[in-house]
mmCIF file of C-alpha atoms in Angstrom:
data_model
loop_
_atom_site.group_PDB
_atom_site.id
_atom_site.type_symbol
_atom_site.label_atom_id
_atom_site.label_comp_id
_atom_site.label_asym_id
_atom_site.label_seq_id
_atom_site.Cartn_x
_atom_site.Cartn_y
_atom_site.Cartn_z
ATOM 1 C CA MET X 4 0.000 0.000 0.000
ATOM 2 C CA GLU X 5 2.848 2.386 0.898
ATOM 3 C CA MET X 6 4.548 1.459 -2.365
ATOM 4 C CA VAL X 7 1.427 2.071 -4.433
ATOM 5 C CA LEU X 8 0.928 5.499 -2.854
ATOM 6 C CA ASP X 9 4.589 6.379 -3.423
ATOM 7 C CA TYR X 10 4.418 5.475 -7.112
ATOM 8 C CA LEU X 11 1.106 7.291 -7.556
ATOM 9 C CA SER X 12 2.542 10.357 -5.847
ATOM 10 C CA ALA X 13 5.656 10.235 -8.050
ATOM 11 C CA ALA X 14 3.451 9.951 -11.160
ATOM 12 C CA LEU X 15 1.395 12.985 -10.119
ATOM 13 C CA LEU X 16 4.533 15.010 -9.384
ATOM 14 C CA LEU X 17 5.918 14.059 -12.796
ATOM 15 C CA LEU X 18 2.679 15.115 -14.512
ATOM 16 C CA GLY X 19 2.714 18.393 -12.590
ATOM 17 C CA SER X 20 6.343 19.045 -13.549
ATOM 18 C CA PHE X 21 5.406 18.375 -17.172
ATOM 19 C CA PHE X 22 2.652 21.011 -17.166
ATOM 20 C CA VAL X 23 4.793 23.511 -15.251
ATOM 21 C CA VAL X 24 7.690 23.239 -17.724
ATOM 22 C CA ILE X 25 5.358 23.397 -20.763
ATOM 23 C CA GLY X 26 3.783 26.535 -19.326
ATOM 24 C CA GLY X 27 7.244 28.061 -18.905
ATOM 25 C CA ILE X 28 8.127 27.238 -22.515
ATOM 26 C CA GLY X 29 4.802 28.734 -23.600
ATOM 27 C CA VAL X 30 5.476 31.996 -21.770
ATOM 28 C CA LEU X 31 8.740 32.289 -23.716
ATOM 29 C CA ARG X 32 7.331 31.228 -27.113
ATOM 30 C CA MET X 33 3.992 33.051 -27.317
ATOM 31 C CA PRO X 34 3.909 36.271 -29.363
ATOM 32 C CA ASP X 35 2.009 38.760 -27.180
ATOM 33 C CA VAL X 36 0.934 39.343 -23.604
ATOM 34 C CA PHE X 37 -2.596 37.909 -24.009
ATOM 35 C CA THR X 38 -1.427 34.629 -25.490
ATOM 36 C CA ARG X 39 1.251 34.401 -22.792
ATOM 37 C CA MET X 40 -1.502 34.547 -20.165
ATOM 38 C CA HIS X 41 -2.892 31.265 -21.516
ATOM 39 C CA ALA X 42 0.517 29.621 -21.054
ATOM 40 C CA ALA X 43 0.884 31.033 -17.541
ATOM 41 C CA GLY X 44 -2.585 29.638 -16.781
ATOM 42 C CA LEU X 45 -1.231 26.189 -17.601
ATOM 43 C CA THR X 46 1.295 26.345 -14.750
ATOM 44 C CA ASP X 47 -1.180 27.887 -12.323
ATOM 45 C CA THR X 48 -3.987 25.374 -12.840
ATOM 46 C CA MET X 49 -2.859 21.855 -13.624
ATOM 47 C CA GLY X 50 0.811 22.351 -12.658
ATOM 48 C CA SER X 51 -0.070 23.325 -9.107
ATOM 49 C CA PHE X 52 -2.984 20.849 -8.986
ATOM 50 C CA PHE X 53 -0.864 17.786 -9.761
ATOM 51 C CA ILE X 54 2.173 18.829 -7.700
ATOM 52 C CA LEU X 55 0.083 19.611 -4.628
ATOM 53 C CA THR X 56 -2.077 16.462 -4.905
ATOM 54 C CA GLY X 57 1.142 14.458 -5.292
ATOM 55 C CA LEU X 58 2.396 15.965 -2.033
ATOM 56 C CA MET X 59 -0.984 15.278 -0.383
ATOM 57 C CA LEU X 60 -0.604 11.561 -1.099
ATOM 58 C CA GLN X 61 2.770 11.598 0.680
ATOM 59 C CA ALA X 62 1.408 13.515 3.669
ATOM 60 C CA GLY X 63 -1.619 11.302 4.327
ATOM 61 C CA ILE X 64 -4.602 12.598 6.317
ATOM 62 C CA SER X 65 -3.160 15.307 8.565
ATOM 63 C CA GLY X 66 -2.861 19.044 9.073
ATOM 64 C CA VAL X 67 -0.285 19.070 6.284
ATOM 65 C CA THR X 68 -2.893 17.886 3.763
ATOM 66 C CA LEU X 69 -5.311 20.522 5.046
ATOM 67 C CA ARG X 70 -2.703 23.225 4.406
ATOM 68 C CA LEU X 71 -1.986 21.819 0.932
ATOM 69 C CA ILE X 72 -5.716 21.902 0.125
ATOM 70 C CA MET X 73 -5.855 25.521 1.317
ATOM 71 C CA ILE X 74 -2.864 26.482 -0.858
ATOM 72 C CA LEU X 75 -4.455 24.744 -3.851
ATOM 73 C CA GLY X 76 -7.834 26.385 -3.305
ATOM 74 C CA PHE X 77 -6.176 29.743 -2.838
ATOM 75 C CA LEU X 78 -4.135 29.438 -6.050
ATOM 76 C CA TRP X 79 -7.226 28.354 -8.015
ATOM 77 C CA PHE X 80 -9.252 31.295 -6.697
ATOM 78 C CA THR X 81 -6.644 34.001 -7.171
ATOM 79 C CA SER X 82 -5.114 32.933 -10.498
ATOM 80 C CA PRO X 83 -8.155 33.880 -12.657
ATOM 81 C CA VAL X 84 -8.656 37.128 -10.738
ATOM 82 C CA ALA X 85 -5.029 38.153 -11.272
ATOM 83 C CA THR X 86 -5.200 37.124 -14.951
ATOM 84 C CA HIS X 87 -8.389 39.118 -15.482
ATOM 85 C CA ALA X 88 -6.897 42.164 -13.744
ATOM 86 C CA LEU X 89 -3.816 41.876 -15.940
ATOM 87 C CA ALA X 90 -5.876 41.563 -19.136
ATOM 88 C CA LYS X 91 -8.001 44.552 -18.169
ATOM 89 C CA ALA X 92 -4.969 46.660 -17.285
ATOM 90 C CA ALA X 93 -3.239 45.679 -20.557
ATOM 91 C CA LEU X 94 -6.316 46.672 -22.619
ATOM 92 C CA HIS X 95 -6.553 49.912 -20.665
ATOM 93 C CA GLY X 96 -2.845 50.493 -21.341
ATOM 94 C CA LYS X 97 -3.508 50.381 -25.113
ATOM 95 C CA VAL X 98 -1.956 46.969 -25.722
ATOM 96 C CA GLU X 99 -3.837 45.556 -28.719
ATOM 97 C CA PRO X 100 -4.191 41.766 -28.789
ATOM 98 C CA ILE X 101 -2.978 40.103 -31.995
ATOM 99 C CA GLU X 102 -6.002 38.746 -33.826
ATOM 100 C CA HIS X 103 -6.186 36.050 -36.421
ATOM 101 C CA GLU X 104 -8.778 36.755 -39.115
ATOM 102 C CA ASP X 105 -9.850 33.718 -41.037
ATOM 103 C CA GLU X 106 -11.581 33.501 -44.395
ATOM 104 C CA GLU X 107 -15.172 32.883 -43.361
ATOM 105 C CA GLY X 108 -15.041 35.792 -40.891
ATOM 106 C CA HIS X 109 -16.750 35.648 -37.580
ATOM 107 C CA MET R 13 13.018 11.373 -4.841
ATOM 108 C CA MET R 14 10.474 12.638 -7.315
ATOM 109 C CA VAL R 15 10.039 15.638 -5.015
ATOM 110 C CA VAL R 16 13.559 16.756 -5.975
ATOM 111 C CA GLY R 17 12.748 16.273 -9.677
ATOM 112 C CA ALA R 18 9.584 18.355 -9.357
ATOM 113 C CA SER R 19 11.552 21.084 -7.541
ATOM 114 C CA ILE R 20 14.053 21.204 -10.394
ATOM 115 C CA ALA R 21 11.210 21.427 -12.939
ATOM 116 C CA VAL R 22 9.621 24.305 -11.033
ATOM 117 C CA LEU R 23 12.986 26.070 -10.725
ATOM 118 C CA VAL R 24 13.564 25.720 -14.494
ATOM 119 C CA THR R 25 10.154 27.308 -15.088
ATOM 120 C CA MET R 26 11.032 30.109 -12.673
ATOM 121 C CA ALA R 27 14.172 30.756 -14.714
ATOM 122 C CA MET R 28 12.034 30.930 -17.883
ATOM 123 C CA ALA R 29 9.605 33.329 -16.176
ATOM 124 C CA MET R 30 12.579 35.461 -15.124
ATOM 125 C CA ALA R 31 13.817 35.489 -18.726
ATOM 126 C CA ARG R 32 10.392 36.730 -19.851
ATOM 127 C CA ALA R 33 10.457 39.393 -17.120
ATOM 128 C CA LEU R 34 13.826 40.626 -18.456
ATOM 129 C CA LEU R 35 12.793 40.427 -22.127
ATOM 130 C CA GLY R 36 9.547 42.326 -21.687
ATOM 131 C CA PRO R 37 8.658 43.931 -24.073
ATOM 132 C CA THR R 38 5.700 45.673 -22.364
ATOM 133 C CA VAL R 39 5.355 46.276 -18.653
ATOM 134 C CA TYR R 40 2.382 43.853 -18.623
ATOM 135 C CA ASP R 41 4.612 41.016 -19.811
ATOM 136 C CA ARG R 42 6.890 41.732 -16.878
ATOM 137 C CA VAL R 43 4.008 41.796 -14.396
ATOM 138 C CA LEU R 44 2.719 38.505 -15.847
ATOM 139 C CA ALA R 45 6.170 36.948 -15.480
ATOM 140 C CA VAL R 46 6.627 38.198 -11.915
ATOM 141 C CA ASN R 47 3.171 36.941 -10.916
ATOM 142 C CA MET R 48 4.003 33.540 -12.416
ATOM 143 C CA PHE R 49 7.372 33.588 -10.623
ATOM 144 C CA GLY R 50 5.500 34.214 -7.370
ATOM 145 C CA THR R 51 3.023 31.352 -7.755
ATOM 146 C CA LYS R 52 5.894 29.021 -8.673
ATOM 147 C CA THR R 53 7.702 30.209 -5.522
ATOM 148 C CA VAL R 54 4.710 28.957 -3.513
ATOM 149 C CA LEU R 55 5.118 25.518 -5.108
ATOM 150 C CA THR R 56 8.890 25.573 -4.539
ATOM 151 C CA ILE R 57 8.505 26.393 -0.842
ATOM 152 C CA ALA R 58 6.001 23.538 -0.449
ATOM 153 C CA LEU R 59 8.337 21.091 -2.243
ATOM 154 C CA ILE R 60 11.387 22.198 -0.225
ATOM 155 C CA GLY R 61 9.366 21.738 2.960
ATOM 156 C CA PHE R 62 8.740 18.138 1.913
ATOM 157 C CA PHE R 63 12.231 17.084 0.980
ATOM 158 C CA THR R 64 13.813 18.677 4.032
ATOM 159 C CA GLY R 65 11.113 17.023 6.177
ATOM 160 C CA ARG R 66 9.802 20.309 7.578
ATOM 161 C CA PRO R 67 6.099 20.635 6.621
ATOM 162 C CA GLU R 68 5.873 23.887 8.624
ATOM 163 C CA PHE R 69 7.140 25.504 5.419
ATOM 164 C CA LEU R 70 3.578 25.175 4.093
ATOM 165 C CA ASP R 71 2.476 28.061 6.321
ATOM 166 C CA LEU R 72 5.155 30.186 4.695
ATOM 167 C CA ALA R 73 3.936 29.088 1.255
ATOM 168 C CA LEU R 74 0.375 30.130 2.129
ATOM 169 C CA ALA R 75 1.518 33.539 3.394
ATOM 170 C CA TYR R 76 3.701 34.000 0.309
ATOM 171 C CA GLY R 77 0.736 33.223 -1.957
ATOM 172 C CA LEU R 78 -1.373 35.893 -0.226
ATOM 173 C CA LEU R 79 1.382 38.500 -0.521
ATOM 174 C CA ASN R 80 2.059 37.670 -4.165
ATOM 175 C CA PHE R 81 -1.608 38.042 -5.145
ATOM 176 C CA ILE R 82 -2.060 41.341 -3.330
ATOM 177 C CA GLY R 83 1.236 42.640 -4.711
ATOM 178 C CA THR R 84 0.236 41.806 -8.294
ATOM 179 C CA ILE R 85 -3.161 43.481 -7.935
ATOM 180 C CA ALA R 86 -1.561 46.553 -6.324
ATOM 181 C CA VAL R 87 1.019 46.931 -9.116
ATOM 182 C CA LEU R 88 -1.677 46.540 -11.809
ATOM 183 C CA LYS R 89 -3.922 49.063 -10.094
ATOM 184 C CA PHE R 90 -1.011 51.454 -9.949
ATOM 185 C CA PHE R 91 -0.328 51.106 -13.682
ATOM 186 C CA GLN R 92 -4.001 51.456 -14.552
ATOM 187 C CA PHE R 93 -4.888 54.454 -12.409
ATOM 188 C CA GLY R 94 -1.507 56.028 -11.659
ATOM 189 C CA SER R 95 -2.100 55.822 -7.910
ATOM 190 C CA LEU R 96 -3.186 53.326 -5.266
ATOM 191 C CA GLY R 97 -6.575 54.834 -4.519
ATOM 192 C CA ALA R 98 -6.134 58.579 -3.852
ATOM 193 C CA SER R 99 -8.051 59.621 -6.977
ATOM 194 C CA GLY R 100 -8.786 63.159 -5.792
ATOM 195 C CA PRO R 101 -10.486 64.362 -2.616
ATOM 196 C CA HIS R 102 -13.844 62.861 -1.669
ATOM 197 C CA PRO R 103 -16.781 65.242 -1.097
ATOM 198 C CA GLY R 104 -16.626 64.889 2.686
ATOM 199 C CA GLU R 105 -12.870 65.114 3.067
ATOM 200 C CA THR R 106 -11.282 68.295 4.327
ATOM 201 C CA GLU R 107 -7.579 67.561 4.187
ATOM 202 C CA SER R 108 -5.546 65.294 1.924
ATOM 203 C CA GLY R 109 -3.374 62.547 3.348
ATOM 204 C CA MET S 3 -29.908 28.798 4.205
ATOM 205 C CA THR S 4 -31.475 31.628 6.084
ATOM 206 C CA GLN S 5 -31.354 35.175 4.739
ATOM 207 C CA ARG S 6 -30.701 37.015 8.022
ATOM 208 C CA PRO S 7 -27.273 38.712 8.196
ATOM 209 C CA VAL S 8 -26.739 37.645 11.824
ATOM 210 C CA ALA S 9 -26.873 33.990 10.801
ATOM 211 C CA ARG S 10 -24.412 34.656 7.977
ATOM 212 C CA VAL S 11 -21.927 36.354 10.316
ATOM 213 C CA ALA S 12 -22.323 33.535 12.839
ATOM 214 C CA GLY S 13 -21.647 30.961 10.129
ATOM 215 C CA LEU S 14 -18.543 32.837 9.019
ATOM 216 C CA CYS S 15 -17.330 33.093 12.646
ATOM 217 C CA LEU S 16 -17.677 29.338 13.106
ATOM 218 C CA LEU S 17 -15.743 28.768 9.892
ATOM 219 C CA TRP S 18 -12.947 31.150 10.894
ATOM 220 C CA TYR S 19 -12.637 29.689 14.398
ATOM 221 C CA ALA S 20 -12.480 26.155 13.008
ATOM 222 C CA MET S 21 -9.713 27.351 10.682
ATOM 223 C CA TRP S 22 -7.848 28.974 13.591
ATOM 224 C CA LEU S 23 -8.038 25.736 15.604
ATOM 225 C CA LEU S 24 -6.850 23.594 12.691
ATOM 226 C CA MET S 25 -4.054 25.943 11.636
ATOM 227 C CA SER S 26 -2.594 26.709 15.064
ATOM 228 C CA GLY S 27 -2.407 23.191 16.514
ATOM 229 C CA HIS S 28 -1.797 24.591 20.023
ATOM 230 C CA TYR S 29 -4.715 24.330 22.434
ATOM 231 C CA THR S 30 -3.712 26.457 25.435
ATOM 232 C CA ASN S 31 -6.176 28.873 27.009
ATOM 233 C CA LEU S 32 -4.210 31.920 25.899
ATOM 234 C CA LEU S 33 -4.182 30.940 22.211
ATOM 235 C CA LEU S 34 -7.830 29.856 22.236
ATOM 236 C CA SER S 35 -8.938 33.206 23.654
ATOM 237 C CA LEU S 36 -6.669 35.135 21.267
ATOM 238 C CA GLY S 37 -8.340 33.247 18.416
ATOM 239 C CA ALA S 38 -11.798 34.103 19.696
ATOM 240 C CA ALA S 39 -10.789 37.772 19.990
ATOM 241 C CA SER S 40 -9.457 37.815 16.408
ATOM 242 C CA VAL S 41 -12.658 36.225 15.096
ATOM 243 C CA VAL S 42 -14.799 38.825 16.860
ATOM 244 C CA GLY S 43 -12.578 41.624 15.560
ATOM 245 C CA VAL S 44 -12.781 40.414 11.972
ATOM 246 C CA ALA S 45 -16.556 39.895 12.295
ATOM 247 C CA LEU S 46 -17.006 43.511 13.446
ATOM 248 C CA LEU S 47 -14.826 44.740 10.607
ATOM 249 C CA VAL S 48 -16.617 42.848 7.819
ATOM 250 C CA THR S 49 -20.042 43.756 9.208
ATOM 251 C CA ARG S 50 -19.022 47.416 9.111
ATOM 252 C CA MET S 51 -17.880 46.903 5.503
ATOM 253 C CA LEU S 52 -21.322 45.331 4.773
ATOM 254 C CA LEU S 53 -19.609 42.302 3.250
ATOM 255 C CA PRO S 54 -21.617 39.356 4.660
ATOM 256 C CA ASP S 55 -24.574 39.494 2.292
ATOM 257 C CA ARG S 56 -25.794 36.910 -0.191
ATOM 258 C CA GLU S 57 -22.693 37.522 -2.333
ATOM 259 C CA GLY S 58 -20.104 37.926 0.394
ATOM 260 C CA ALA S 59 -21.018 34.741 2.250
ATOM 261 C CA PRO S 60 -22.657 32.516 -0.380
ATOM 262 C CA PHE S 61 -23.428 29.475 1.764
ATOM 263 C CA HIS S 62 -26.348 28.580 -0.513
ATOM 264 C CA ILE S 63 -24.118 27.472 -3.408
ATOM 265 C CA VAL S 64 -21.887 25.136 -1.364
ATOM 266 C CA PRO S 65 -23.893 21.929 -2.122
ATOM 267 C CA GLY S 66 -23.896 22.814 -5.828
ATOM 268 C CA LEU S 67 -20.152 23.493 -5.756
ATOM 269 C CA LEU S 68 -19.485 19.915 -4.625
ATOM 270 C CA PHE S 69 -20.834 18.767 -7.996
ATOM 271 C CA TYR S 70 -19.535 21.685 -10.052
ATOM 272 C CA LEU S 71 -15.880 21.681 -8.935
ATOM 273 C CA PRO S 72 -15.006 18.086 -9.951
ATOM 274 C CA TRP S 73 -16.522 18.722 -13.385
ATOM 275 C CA LEU S 74 -14.513 21.964 -13.627
ATOM 276 C CA VAL S 75 -11.266 20.162 -12.745
ATOM 277 C CA VAL S 76 -11.861 17.643 -15.555
ATOM 278 C CA GLU S 77 -12.636 20.453 -18.036
ATOM 279 C CA VAL S 78 -9.505 22.347 -16.985
ATOM 280 C CA PHE S 79 -7.438 19.185 -17.446
ATOM 281 C CA LYS S 80 -8.789 18.653 -20.973
ATOM 282 C CA SER S 81 -8.107 22.233 -22.056
ATOM 283 C CA ASN S 82 -4.657 22.064 -20.417
ATOM 284 C CA LEU S 83 -3.808 19.135 -22.693
ATOM 285 C CA ALA S 84 -5.055 21.072 -25.724
ATOM 286 C CA VAL S 85 -2.974 24.149 -24.878
ATOM 287 C CA ALA S 86 0.092 21.999 -24.070
ATOM 288 C CA ARG S 87 -0.212 20.444 -27.540
ATOM 289 C CA VAL S 88 -0.367 23.923 -29.121
ATOM 290 C CA ILE S 89 2.719 25.100 -27.201
ATOM 291 C CA LEU S 90 4.746 22.013 -28.079
ATOM 292 C CA SER S 91 3.949 21.921 -31.797
ATOM 293 C CA PRO S 92 6.817 23.520 -33.744
ATOM 294 C CA ARG S 93 4.675 25.867 -35.872
ATOM 295 C CA LEU S 94 2.791 27.280 -32.851
ATOM 296 C CA PRO S 95 -0.694 27.017 -34.448
ATOM 297 C CA ILE S 96 -2.460 29.752 -32.484
ATOM 298 C CA ARG S 97 -5.433 31.703 -33.825
ATOM 299 C CA PRO S 98 -6.074 34.332 -31.142
ATOM 300 C CA ARG S 99 -9.475 35.984 -31.314
ATOM 301 C CA VAL S 100 -11.487 38.401 -29.158
ATOM 302 C CA VAL S 101 -15.199 37.634 -29.040
ATOM 303 C CA ASP S 102 -18.214 39.144 -27.250
ATOM 304 C CA PHE S 103 -21.006 36.927 -26.060
ATOM 305 C CA GLN S 104 -23.820 36.722 -23.539
ATOM 306 C CA GLY S 105 -24.127 34.544 -20.481
ATOM 307 C CA HIS S 106 -27.473 33.509 -19.030
ATOM 308 C CA GLN S 107 -26.703 34.058 -15.342
ATOM 309 C CA LYS S 108 -29.153 36.154 -13.369
ATOM 310 C CA THR S 109 -26.976 37.253 -10.447
ATOM 311 C CA ASP S 110 -23.604 38.985 -10.207
ATOM 312 C CA LEU S 111 -22.323 36.012 -8.219
ATOM 313 C CA GLY S 112 -23.230 33.669 -11.084
ATOM 314 C CA ARG S 113 -21.533 35.935 -13.634
ATOM 315 C CA PHE S 114 -18.463 36.094 -11.398
ATOM 316 C CA ILE S 115 -18.265 32.303 -11.125
ATOM 317 C CA TYR S 116 -18.733 31.914 -14.870
ATOM 318 C CA ALA S 117 -16.104 34.533 -15.735
ATOM 319 C CA ASN S 118 -13.589 32.962 -13.376
ATOM 320 C CA SER S 119 -14.318 29.473 -14.699
ATOM 321 C CA ILE S 120 -13.681 30.719 -18.242
ATOM 322 C CA THR S 121 -10.384 32.279 -17.206
ATOM 323 C CA LEU S 122 -9.345 29.222 -15.193
ATOM 324 C CA THR S 123 -9.763 27.084 -18.306
ATOM 325 C CA PRO S 124 -6.567 27.687 -20.308
ATOM 326 C CA GLY S 125 -7.275 28.759 -23.869
ATOM 327 C CA THR S 126 -9.906 31.322 -22.907
ATOM 328 C CA ILE S 127 -9.586 34.487 -20.792
ATOM 329 C CA THR S 128 -12.341 36.897 -19.766
ATOM 330 C CA VAL S 129 -10.935 40.330 -20.576
ATOM 331 C CA ARG S 130 -14.071 42.332 -19.855
ATOM 332 C CA LEU S 131 -17.229 41.678 -17.910
ATOM 333 C CA ASP S 132 -20.086 44.165 -17.634
ATOM 334 C CA ALA S 133 -23.839 44.452 -18.014
ATOM 335 C CA GLU S 134 -23.607 43.883 -21.790
ATOM 336 C CA GLY S 135 -21.910 40.516 -21.423
ATOM 337 C CA PHE S 136 -18.545 38.846 -21.560
ATOM 338 C CA ARG S 137 -15.604 39.657 -23.817
ATOM 339 C CA ILE S 138 -13.235 36.722 -24.034
ATOM 340 C CA HIS S 139 -9.823 36.241 -25.593
ATOM 341 C CA ALA S 140 -9.454 32.747 -27.074
ATOM 342 C CA LEU S 141 -6.136 31.163 -28.008
ATOM 343 C CA THR S 142 -7.461 28.760 -30.652
ATOM 344 C CA GLY S 143 -10.676 28.119 -32.529
ATOM 345 C CA GLU S 144 -11.271 24.909 -30.585
ATOM 346 C CA ALA S 145 -11.051 26.704 -27.225
ATOM 347 C CA LEU S 146 -13.617 29.223 -28.497
ATOM 348 C CA ASP S 147 -15.968 26.480 -29.705
ATOM 349 C CA GLY S 148 -15.774 24.823 -26.290
ATOM 350 C CA THR S 149 -17.003 27.998 -24.608
ATOM 351 C CA GLU S 150 -19.651 28.824 -27.206
ATOM 352 C CA GLU S 151 -21.125 25.353 -26.903
ATOM 353 C CA GLY S 152 -22.505 26.551 -23.567
ATOM 354 C CA GLU S 153 -22.111 23.510 -21.314
ATOM 355 C CA MET S 154 -20.324 25.610 -18.653
ATOM 356 C CA ASP S 155 -22.949 28.354 -18.982
ATOM 357 C CA ARG S 156 -25.744 25.869 -18.234
ATOM 358 C CA ARG S 157 -23.912 24.352 -15.294
ATOM 359 C CA VAL S 158 -23.186 27.738 -13.674
ATOM 360 C CA CYS S 159 -26.852 28.711 -14.155
ATOM 361 C CA ARG S 160 -27.893 25.520 -12.399
ATOM 362 C CA LEU S 161 -25.354 26.245 -9.638
ATOM 363 C CA GLU S 162 -26.686 29.733 -8.888
ATOM 364 C CA GLY S 163 -30.279 28.582 -9.178
ATOM 365 C CA ALA S 164 -29.805 25.758 -6.676
ATOM 366 C CA SER S 165 -30.318 27.942 -3.602
#
């Protein structure tokens, strides 16, 4: 049982690391600030979700898990608010998002 | 063991966020990068707490998350309005702070 | 849930004190009374700020959230995979677009939950939210289709209606 939990925890941490690194690559590769926000969202949502749940499996049922759940909930609540504030401030600061116009129009 | 690997992954991402903060080009890119750096710091503190066997670090991570969020919002508000709230005297106010 | 503000403040106080007990881990008389004093202080402060109303202490949506949040986590995971694929493909096939559309929520709380759910899902960001509706920035056409299909809209409507 210990072994199974350890492997499961390692798998979740690996998955979280994957999303975190991809998000970092995305922040470097994307062309403008709005598209970069999508990449940053990757690290904030699933990156933190998998890393923190992986740690929860190692901690077992205790105050540590409670704190991890609070950190996770807090990150998931604040990340969209911060992103929205950033998008609003960027629009207000006259940063125009790149738009892709396709043939059929929208 | 995987905890160390995850810490390295998060640190690599923090380096990439720092690169974006240095590259810019607009101030909003920098704020985005610094905010991302902050949330990754929360994860790093939690991971370090685990591999040094000191889960008390999680309280620090929680406090750091709160500070990071409020700091980001404050900086954005400053860029948007040019001040942190003193947008001229209110009708009832007699003296300015 | 009852509508009276006193009951809301009392519920919040219980929640805060439970959090104090769980977070501190020390159960001496001094710390217990300090916790009670802090809770009373915060309760006075938020009551003065008129925060504990139907929006500030939305106890009525908690049962609905227990069903909504797991669904949201699965949705976020799916769109994470889609965005990860976009980032990793060498040509970077993004088609960013800004679109206005309407939600069907009746309360500000419902609109807030919907806007945050959209932003939490990578691939779509709410850039403006006002009485006229939502303005979202979508990374790809698929991400936009997912939002316009309206599954999330319906679920948030059900969540705010389940009081």
